[in-house]
Short mmCIF file of C-alpha atoms in Angstrom, two decimals:
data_model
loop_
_atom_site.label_atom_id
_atom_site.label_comp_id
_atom_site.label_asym_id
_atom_site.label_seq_id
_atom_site.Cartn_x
_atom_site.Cartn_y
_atom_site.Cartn_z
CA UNK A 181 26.48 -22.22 -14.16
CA UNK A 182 27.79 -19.64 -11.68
CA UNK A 183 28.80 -21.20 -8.05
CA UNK A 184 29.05 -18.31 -5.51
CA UNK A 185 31.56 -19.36 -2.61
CA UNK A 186 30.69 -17.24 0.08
CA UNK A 187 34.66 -15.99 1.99
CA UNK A 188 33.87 -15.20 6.04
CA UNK A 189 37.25 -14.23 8.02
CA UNK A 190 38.60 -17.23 9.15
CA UNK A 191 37.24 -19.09 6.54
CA UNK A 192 39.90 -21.79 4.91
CA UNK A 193 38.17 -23.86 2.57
CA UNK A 194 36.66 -21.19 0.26
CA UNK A 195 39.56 -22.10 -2.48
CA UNK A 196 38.97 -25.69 -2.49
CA UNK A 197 35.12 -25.30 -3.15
CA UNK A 198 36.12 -22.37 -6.23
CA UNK A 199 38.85 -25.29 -7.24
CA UNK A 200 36.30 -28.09 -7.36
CA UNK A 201 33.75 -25.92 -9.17
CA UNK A 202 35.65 -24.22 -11.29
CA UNK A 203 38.78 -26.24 -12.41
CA UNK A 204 37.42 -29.57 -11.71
CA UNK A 205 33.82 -29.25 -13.06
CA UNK A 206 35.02 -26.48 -15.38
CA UNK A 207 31.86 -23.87 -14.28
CA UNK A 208 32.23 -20.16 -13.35
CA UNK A 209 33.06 -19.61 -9.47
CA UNK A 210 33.29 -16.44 -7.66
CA UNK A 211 33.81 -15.79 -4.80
CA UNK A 212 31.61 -13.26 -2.46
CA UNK A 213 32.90 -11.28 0.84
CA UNK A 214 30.78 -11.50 3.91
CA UNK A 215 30.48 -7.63 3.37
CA UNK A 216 28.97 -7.85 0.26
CA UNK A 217 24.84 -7.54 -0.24
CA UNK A 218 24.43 -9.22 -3.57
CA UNK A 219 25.28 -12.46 -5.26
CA UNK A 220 25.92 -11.35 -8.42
CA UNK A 221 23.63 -13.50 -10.06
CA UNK A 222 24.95 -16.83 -8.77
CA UNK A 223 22.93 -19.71 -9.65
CA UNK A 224 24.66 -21.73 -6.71
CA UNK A 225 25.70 -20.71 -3.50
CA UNK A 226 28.69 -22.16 -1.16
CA UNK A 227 28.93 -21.63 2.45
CA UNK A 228 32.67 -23.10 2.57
CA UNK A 229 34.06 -24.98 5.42
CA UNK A 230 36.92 -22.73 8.14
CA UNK A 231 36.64 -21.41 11.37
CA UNK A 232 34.84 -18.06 10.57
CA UNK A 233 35.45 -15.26 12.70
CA UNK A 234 38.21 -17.72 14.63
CA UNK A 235 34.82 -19.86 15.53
CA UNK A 236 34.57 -17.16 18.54
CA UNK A 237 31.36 -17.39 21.19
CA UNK A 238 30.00 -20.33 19.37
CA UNK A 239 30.42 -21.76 15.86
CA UNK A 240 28.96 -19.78 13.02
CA UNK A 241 27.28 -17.30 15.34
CA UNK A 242 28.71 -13.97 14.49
CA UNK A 243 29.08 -14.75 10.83
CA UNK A 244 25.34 -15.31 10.63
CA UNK A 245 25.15 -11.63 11.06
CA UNK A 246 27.11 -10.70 7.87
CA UNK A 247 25.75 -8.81 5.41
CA UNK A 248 25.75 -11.56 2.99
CA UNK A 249 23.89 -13.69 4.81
CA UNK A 250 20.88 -11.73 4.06
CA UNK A 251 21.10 -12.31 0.40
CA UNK A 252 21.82 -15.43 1.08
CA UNK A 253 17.90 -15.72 3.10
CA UNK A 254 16.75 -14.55 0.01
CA UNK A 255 18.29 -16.76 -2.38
CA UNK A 256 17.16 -19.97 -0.52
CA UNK A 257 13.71 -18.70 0.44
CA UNK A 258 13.35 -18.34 -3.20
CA UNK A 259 14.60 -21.89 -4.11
CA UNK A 260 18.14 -21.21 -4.64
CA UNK A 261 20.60 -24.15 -3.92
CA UNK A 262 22.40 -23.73 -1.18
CA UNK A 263 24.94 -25.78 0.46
CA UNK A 264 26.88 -25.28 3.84
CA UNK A 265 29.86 -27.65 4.12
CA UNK A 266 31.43 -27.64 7.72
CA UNK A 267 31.68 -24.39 9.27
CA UNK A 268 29.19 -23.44 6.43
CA UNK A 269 26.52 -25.85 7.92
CA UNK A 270 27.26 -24.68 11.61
CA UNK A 271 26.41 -21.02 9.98
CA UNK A 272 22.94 -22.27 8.38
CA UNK A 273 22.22 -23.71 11.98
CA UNK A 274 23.00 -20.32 13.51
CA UNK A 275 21.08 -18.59 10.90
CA UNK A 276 17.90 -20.73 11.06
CA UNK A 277 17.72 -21.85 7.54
CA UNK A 278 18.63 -25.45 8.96
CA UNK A 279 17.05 -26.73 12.75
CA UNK A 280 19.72 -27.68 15.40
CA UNK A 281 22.88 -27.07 16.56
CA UNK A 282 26.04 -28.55 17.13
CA UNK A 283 28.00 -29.48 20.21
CA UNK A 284 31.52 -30.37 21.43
CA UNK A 285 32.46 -33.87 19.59
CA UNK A 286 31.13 -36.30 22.29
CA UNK A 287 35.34 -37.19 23.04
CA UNK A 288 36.03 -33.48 22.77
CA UNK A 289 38.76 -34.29 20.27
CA UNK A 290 39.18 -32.78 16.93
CA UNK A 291 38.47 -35.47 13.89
CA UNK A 292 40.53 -35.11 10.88
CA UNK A 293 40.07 -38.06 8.92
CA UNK A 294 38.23 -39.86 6.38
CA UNK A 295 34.63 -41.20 7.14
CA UNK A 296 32.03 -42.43 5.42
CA UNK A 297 28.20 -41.77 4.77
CA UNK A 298 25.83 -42.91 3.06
CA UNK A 299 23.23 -40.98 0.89
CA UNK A 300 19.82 -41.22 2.47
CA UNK A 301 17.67 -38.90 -0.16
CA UNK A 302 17.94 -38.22 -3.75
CA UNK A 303 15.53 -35.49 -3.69
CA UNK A 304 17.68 -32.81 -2.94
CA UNK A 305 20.09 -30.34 -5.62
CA UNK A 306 23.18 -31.77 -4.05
CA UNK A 307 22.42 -35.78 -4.49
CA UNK A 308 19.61 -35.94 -7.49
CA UNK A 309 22.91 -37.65 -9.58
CA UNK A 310 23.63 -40.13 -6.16
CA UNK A 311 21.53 -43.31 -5.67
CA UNK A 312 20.01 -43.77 -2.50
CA UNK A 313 22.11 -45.73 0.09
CA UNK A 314 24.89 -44.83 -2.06
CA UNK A 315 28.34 -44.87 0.30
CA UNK A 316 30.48 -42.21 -0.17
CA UNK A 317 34.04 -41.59 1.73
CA UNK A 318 34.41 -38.03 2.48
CA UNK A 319 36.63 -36.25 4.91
CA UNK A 320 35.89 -34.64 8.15
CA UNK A 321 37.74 -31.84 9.90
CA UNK A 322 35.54 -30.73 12.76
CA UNK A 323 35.57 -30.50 16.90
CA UNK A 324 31.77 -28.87 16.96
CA UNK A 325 30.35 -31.44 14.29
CA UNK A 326 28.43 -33.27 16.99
CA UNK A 327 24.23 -32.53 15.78
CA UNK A 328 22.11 -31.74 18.41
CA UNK A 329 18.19 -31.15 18.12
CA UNK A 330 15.29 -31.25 19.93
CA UNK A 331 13.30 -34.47 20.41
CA UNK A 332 10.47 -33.40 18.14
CA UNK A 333 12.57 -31.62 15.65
CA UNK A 334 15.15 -35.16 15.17
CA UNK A 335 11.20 -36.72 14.76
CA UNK A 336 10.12 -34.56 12.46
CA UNK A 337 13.40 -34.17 10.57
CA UNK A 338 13.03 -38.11 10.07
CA UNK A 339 9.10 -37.92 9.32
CA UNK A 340 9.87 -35.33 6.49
CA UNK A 341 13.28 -37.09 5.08
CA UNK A 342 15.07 -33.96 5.83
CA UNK A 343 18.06 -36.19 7.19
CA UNK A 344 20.07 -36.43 3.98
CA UNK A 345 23.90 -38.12 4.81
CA UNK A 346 24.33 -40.21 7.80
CA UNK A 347 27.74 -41.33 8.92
CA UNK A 348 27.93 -45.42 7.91
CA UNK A 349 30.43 -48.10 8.17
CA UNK A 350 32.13 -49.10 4.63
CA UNK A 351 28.82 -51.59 3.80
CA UNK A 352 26.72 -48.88 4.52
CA UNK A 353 25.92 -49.66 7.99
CA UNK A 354 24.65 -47.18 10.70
CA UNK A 355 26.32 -47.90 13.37
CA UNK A 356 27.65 -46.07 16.99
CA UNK A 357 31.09 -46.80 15.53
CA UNK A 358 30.63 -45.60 12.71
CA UNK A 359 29.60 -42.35 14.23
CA UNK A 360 32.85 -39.81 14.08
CA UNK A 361 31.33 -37.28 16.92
CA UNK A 362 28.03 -38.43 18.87
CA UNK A 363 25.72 -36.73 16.37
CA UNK A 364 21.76 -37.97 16.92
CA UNK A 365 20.83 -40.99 14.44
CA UNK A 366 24.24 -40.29 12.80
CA UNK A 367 23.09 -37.34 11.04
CA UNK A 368 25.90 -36.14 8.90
CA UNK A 369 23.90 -33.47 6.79
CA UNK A 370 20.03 -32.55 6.14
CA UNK A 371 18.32 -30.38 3.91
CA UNK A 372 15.63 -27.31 4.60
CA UNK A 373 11.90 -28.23 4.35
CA UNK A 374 12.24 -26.76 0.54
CA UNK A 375 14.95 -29.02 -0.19
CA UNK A 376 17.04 -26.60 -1.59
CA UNK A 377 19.53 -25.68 1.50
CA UNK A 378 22.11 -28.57 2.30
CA UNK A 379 23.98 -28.73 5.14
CA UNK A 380 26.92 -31.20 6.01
CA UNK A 381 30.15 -31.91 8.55
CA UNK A 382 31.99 -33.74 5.85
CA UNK A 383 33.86 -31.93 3.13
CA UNK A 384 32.71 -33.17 -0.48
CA UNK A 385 35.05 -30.24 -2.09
CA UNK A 386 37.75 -32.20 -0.86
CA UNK A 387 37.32 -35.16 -2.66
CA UNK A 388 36.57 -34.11 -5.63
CA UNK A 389 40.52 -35.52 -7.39
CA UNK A 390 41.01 -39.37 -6.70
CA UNK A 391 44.87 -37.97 -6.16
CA UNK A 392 43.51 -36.71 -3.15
CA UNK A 393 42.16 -39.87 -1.62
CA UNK A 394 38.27 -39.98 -3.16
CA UNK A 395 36.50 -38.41 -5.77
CA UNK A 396 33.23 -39.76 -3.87
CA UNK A 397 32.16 -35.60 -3.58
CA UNK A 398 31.99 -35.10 -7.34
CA UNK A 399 28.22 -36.64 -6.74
CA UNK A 400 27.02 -33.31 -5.00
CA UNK A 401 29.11 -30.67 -7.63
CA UNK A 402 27.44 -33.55 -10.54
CA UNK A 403 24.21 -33.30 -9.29
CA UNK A 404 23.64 -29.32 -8.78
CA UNK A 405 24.94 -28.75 -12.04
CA UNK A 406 23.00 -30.78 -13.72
CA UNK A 407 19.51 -30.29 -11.79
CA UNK A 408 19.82 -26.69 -10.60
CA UNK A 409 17.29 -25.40 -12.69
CA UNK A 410 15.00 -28.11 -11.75
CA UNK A 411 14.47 -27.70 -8.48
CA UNK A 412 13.86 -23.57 -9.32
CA UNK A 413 11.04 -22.07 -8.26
CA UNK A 414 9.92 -25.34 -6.28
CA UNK A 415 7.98 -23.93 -3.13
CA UNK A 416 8.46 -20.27 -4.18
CA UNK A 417 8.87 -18.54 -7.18
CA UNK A 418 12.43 -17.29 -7.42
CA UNK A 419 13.06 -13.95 -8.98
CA UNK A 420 16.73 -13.63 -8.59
CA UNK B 171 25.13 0.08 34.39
CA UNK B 172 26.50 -3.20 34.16
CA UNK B 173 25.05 -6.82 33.25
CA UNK B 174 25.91 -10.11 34.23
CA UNK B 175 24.42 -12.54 31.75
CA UNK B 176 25.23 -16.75 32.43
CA UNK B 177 24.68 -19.00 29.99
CA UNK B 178 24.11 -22.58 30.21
CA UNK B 179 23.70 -25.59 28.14
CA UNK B 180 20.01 -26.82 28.84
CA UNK B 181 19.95 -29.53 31.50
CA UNK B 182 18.54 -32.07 28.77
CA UNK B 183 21.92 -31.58 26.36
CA UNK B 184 25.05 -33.71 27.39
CA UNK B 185 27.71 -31.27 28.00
CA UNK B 186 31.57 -33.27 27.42
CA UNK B 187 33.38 -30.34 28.76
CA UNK B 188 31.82 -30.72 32.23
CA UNK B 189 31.39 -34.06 32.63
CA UNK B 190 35.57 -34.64 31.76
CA UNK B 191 35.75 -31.77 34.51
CA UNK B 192 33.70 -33.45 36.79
CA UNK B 193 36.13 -36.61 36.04
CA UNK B 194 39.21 -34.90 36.49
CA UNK B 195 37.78 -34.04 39.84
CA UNK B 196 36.64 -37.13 40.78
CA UNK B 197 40.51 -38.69 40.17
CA UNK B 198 42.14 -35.60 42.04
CA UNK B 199 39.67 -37.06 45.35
CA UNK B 200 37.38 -34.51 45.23
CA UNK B 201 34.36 -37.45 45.56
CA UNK B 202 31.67 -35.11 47.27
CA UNK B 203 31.61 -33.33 43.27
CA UNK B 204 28.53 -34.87 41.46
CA UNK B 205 27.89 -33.28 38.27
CA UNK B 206 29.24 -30.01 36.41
CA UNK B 207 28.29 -28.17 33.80
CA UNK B 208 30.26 -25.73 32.01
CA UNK B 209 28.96 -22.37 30.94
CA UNK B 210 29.91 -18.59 29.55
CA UNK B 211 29.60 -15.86 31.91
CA UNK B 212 29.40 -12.10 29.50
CA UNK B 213 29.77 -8.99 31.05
CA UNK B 214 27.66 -6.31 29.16
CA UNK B 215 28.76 -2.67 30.23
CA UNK B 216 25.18 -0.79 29.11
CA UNK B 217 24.11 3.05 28.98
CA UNK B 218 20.30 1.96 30.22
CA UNK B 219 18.75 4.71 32.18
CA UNK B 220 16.96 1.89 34.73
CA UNK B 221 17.40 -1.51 35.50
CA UNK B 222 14.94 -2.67 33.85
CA UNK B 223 15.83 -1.34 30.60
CA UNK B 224 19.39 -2.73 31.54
CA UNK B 225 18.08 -6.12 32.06
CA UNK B 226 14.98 -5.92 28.93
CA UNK B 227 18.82 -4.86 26.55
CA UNK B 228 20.74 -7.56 28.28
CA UNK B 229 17.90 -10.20 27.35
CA UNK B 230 17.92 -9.11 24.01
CA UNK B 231 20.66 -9.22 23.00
CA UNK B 232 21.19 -12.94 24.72
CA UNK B 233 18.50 -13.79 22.50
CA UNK B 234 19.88 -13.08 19.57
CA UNK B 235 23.43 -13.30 19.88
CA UNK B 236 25.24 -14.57 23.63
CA UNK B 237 22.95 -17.65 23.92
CA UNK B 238 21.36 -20.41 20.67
CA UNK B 239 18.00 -21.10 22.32
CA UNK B 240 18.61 -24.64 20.76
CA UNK B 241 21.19 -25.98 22.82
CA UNK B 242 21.65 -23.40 25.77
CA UNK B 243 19.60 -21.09 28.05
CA UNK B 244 20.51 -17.94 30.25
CA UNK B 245 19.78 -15.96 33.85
CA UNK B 246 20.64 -11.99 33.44
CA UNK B 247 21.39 -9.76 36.98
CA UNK B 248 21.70 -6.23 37.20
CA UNK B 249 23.56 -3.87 39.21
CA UNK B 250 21.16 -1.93 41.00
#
């Protein structure tokens, strides 16, 4: 399997998603400039995590407007897995393919440490091999990681189960303390209506090597490998 | 011809930044302050023949790239 890890200027976690994928889980990983208009046949694509375009007017806004990103449209309208982790998710928000936006952290401070959330669907290419109400500790490295939506949208994101990771004490507990930046109903990541696009604050490429505090992210890496080809073609025939 | 476009967060999303301004001025005295919000003020420098094509560009392109309907909102002036 072929992960595509999308590089932005400014991004700075682009290696540790091609180290996870490729050395870790031993697949191919390449990775794509924002000027580039194809994905050369990548079966998985990787928004990584970094402050693209020096996170300049608003978080992920210009970088939305890359070149790639169109081919990246195409790839999840056509099923493709898809997962924005970080400044990756704040560019799916930007670009549409996820509802909402995020704010300032509600203490304006930027959070670098380890949190954890807890798995709320199984449904999705990123957590098919997780259990749900699984617990997993993950770090964060964000000061715009605080979700914002519109009343209906939050409704119907929770209607749907579209609201995949929420942040969680240690038992699993969704809690206000428990909640790193003020995000509604502690929503730490949530998927596209087709499933297919994930998009999350905390940083599963990171903790993917128990010498680096948790291997709790293998789970995501685990489960698109082994269900990619599952969840193809689900909603829309993909021809890529 | 030259637009002014504001943006704003929407009055029905918390903004931190001006409410720890609004703090900050509240413990320098300044008690007569109720609420602030903080914004981004662009200013677009635009070869529009009218001021109405000025203003119909400056929209557009607030739209799509200066404001994220989401979260904020905008008011564009022209100089006439």
């Amino acid at each position: 399997m072929t992960f595509a890890v999308i590089v932005f200027p400014g991004s700075n976690c682009d290696h540790d998603a091609y180290h996870a994928a490729k050395h870790v889980l031993g697949q191919n990983a390449q990775f794509i400039w924002h000027k580039e208009t194809s994905l050369k046949g990548a079966d998985v694509v990787i928004l990584p995590g970094g402050f693209s375009h020096g996170d300049y007017l608003r978080t992920g806004a210009i970088a939305r407007f890359s070149p790639v990103m169109t081919a990246v449209a195409e790839f999840a309208r056509t099923g493709g897995p898809v997962l924005g982790i970080c400044n990756g998710f704040q560019i799916l928000l930007e670009s549409g393919l996820l509802p909402g936006a995020m704010l300032r952290n509600r203490d304006l401070k930027f959070h670098c440490e380890h949190v954890r959330v807890r798995v709320e669907q199984v449904d999705t290419p990123f957590t098919a091999r997780a259990t749900r109400g699984q617990v997993l500790e993950l770090p964060i490295a964000h000061g715009e990681g605080n979700y914002y939506a519109d009343p209906d949208v939050v409704r119907d994101l929770e209607s749907s189960g579209r609201i995949v990771f929420r942040y969680c004490t240690a038992d699993g507990e969704i809690s206000e303390a428990a909640n790193p930046n003020g995000s509604l109903n502690n929503i730490a990541g949530i998927c596209s209506e087709g499933r297919n696009v994930v998009g999350l604050m905390p940083h599963p490429e990171r903790a993917c090597e128990s010498v680096l505090g948790s291997a709790d992210g293998l789970v995501l890496f685990e489960s698109v490998i082994a269900t990619a080809g599952a969840f193809v073609g689900q909603g829309a025939v993909r021809t890529a | 011809m030259r637009a002014r476009v504001f943006v704003l967060l929407k009055p029905s999303v918390f903004d931190p930044q001006g409410q720890t301004i609004a703090d900050a001025l509240h413990s320098m005295g300044y008690e007569t302050v109720g609420d602030v919000r903080q914004g981004k003020y662009f200013e677009l420098e635009l070869r529009s023949s009218s001021a109405d094509q000025a203003r119909s560009l400056a929209a557009e392109v607030a739209d799509k790239l200066l404001a994220n309907p989401v979260i904020e909102s905008y008011r564009v002036e022209v100089d006439q």
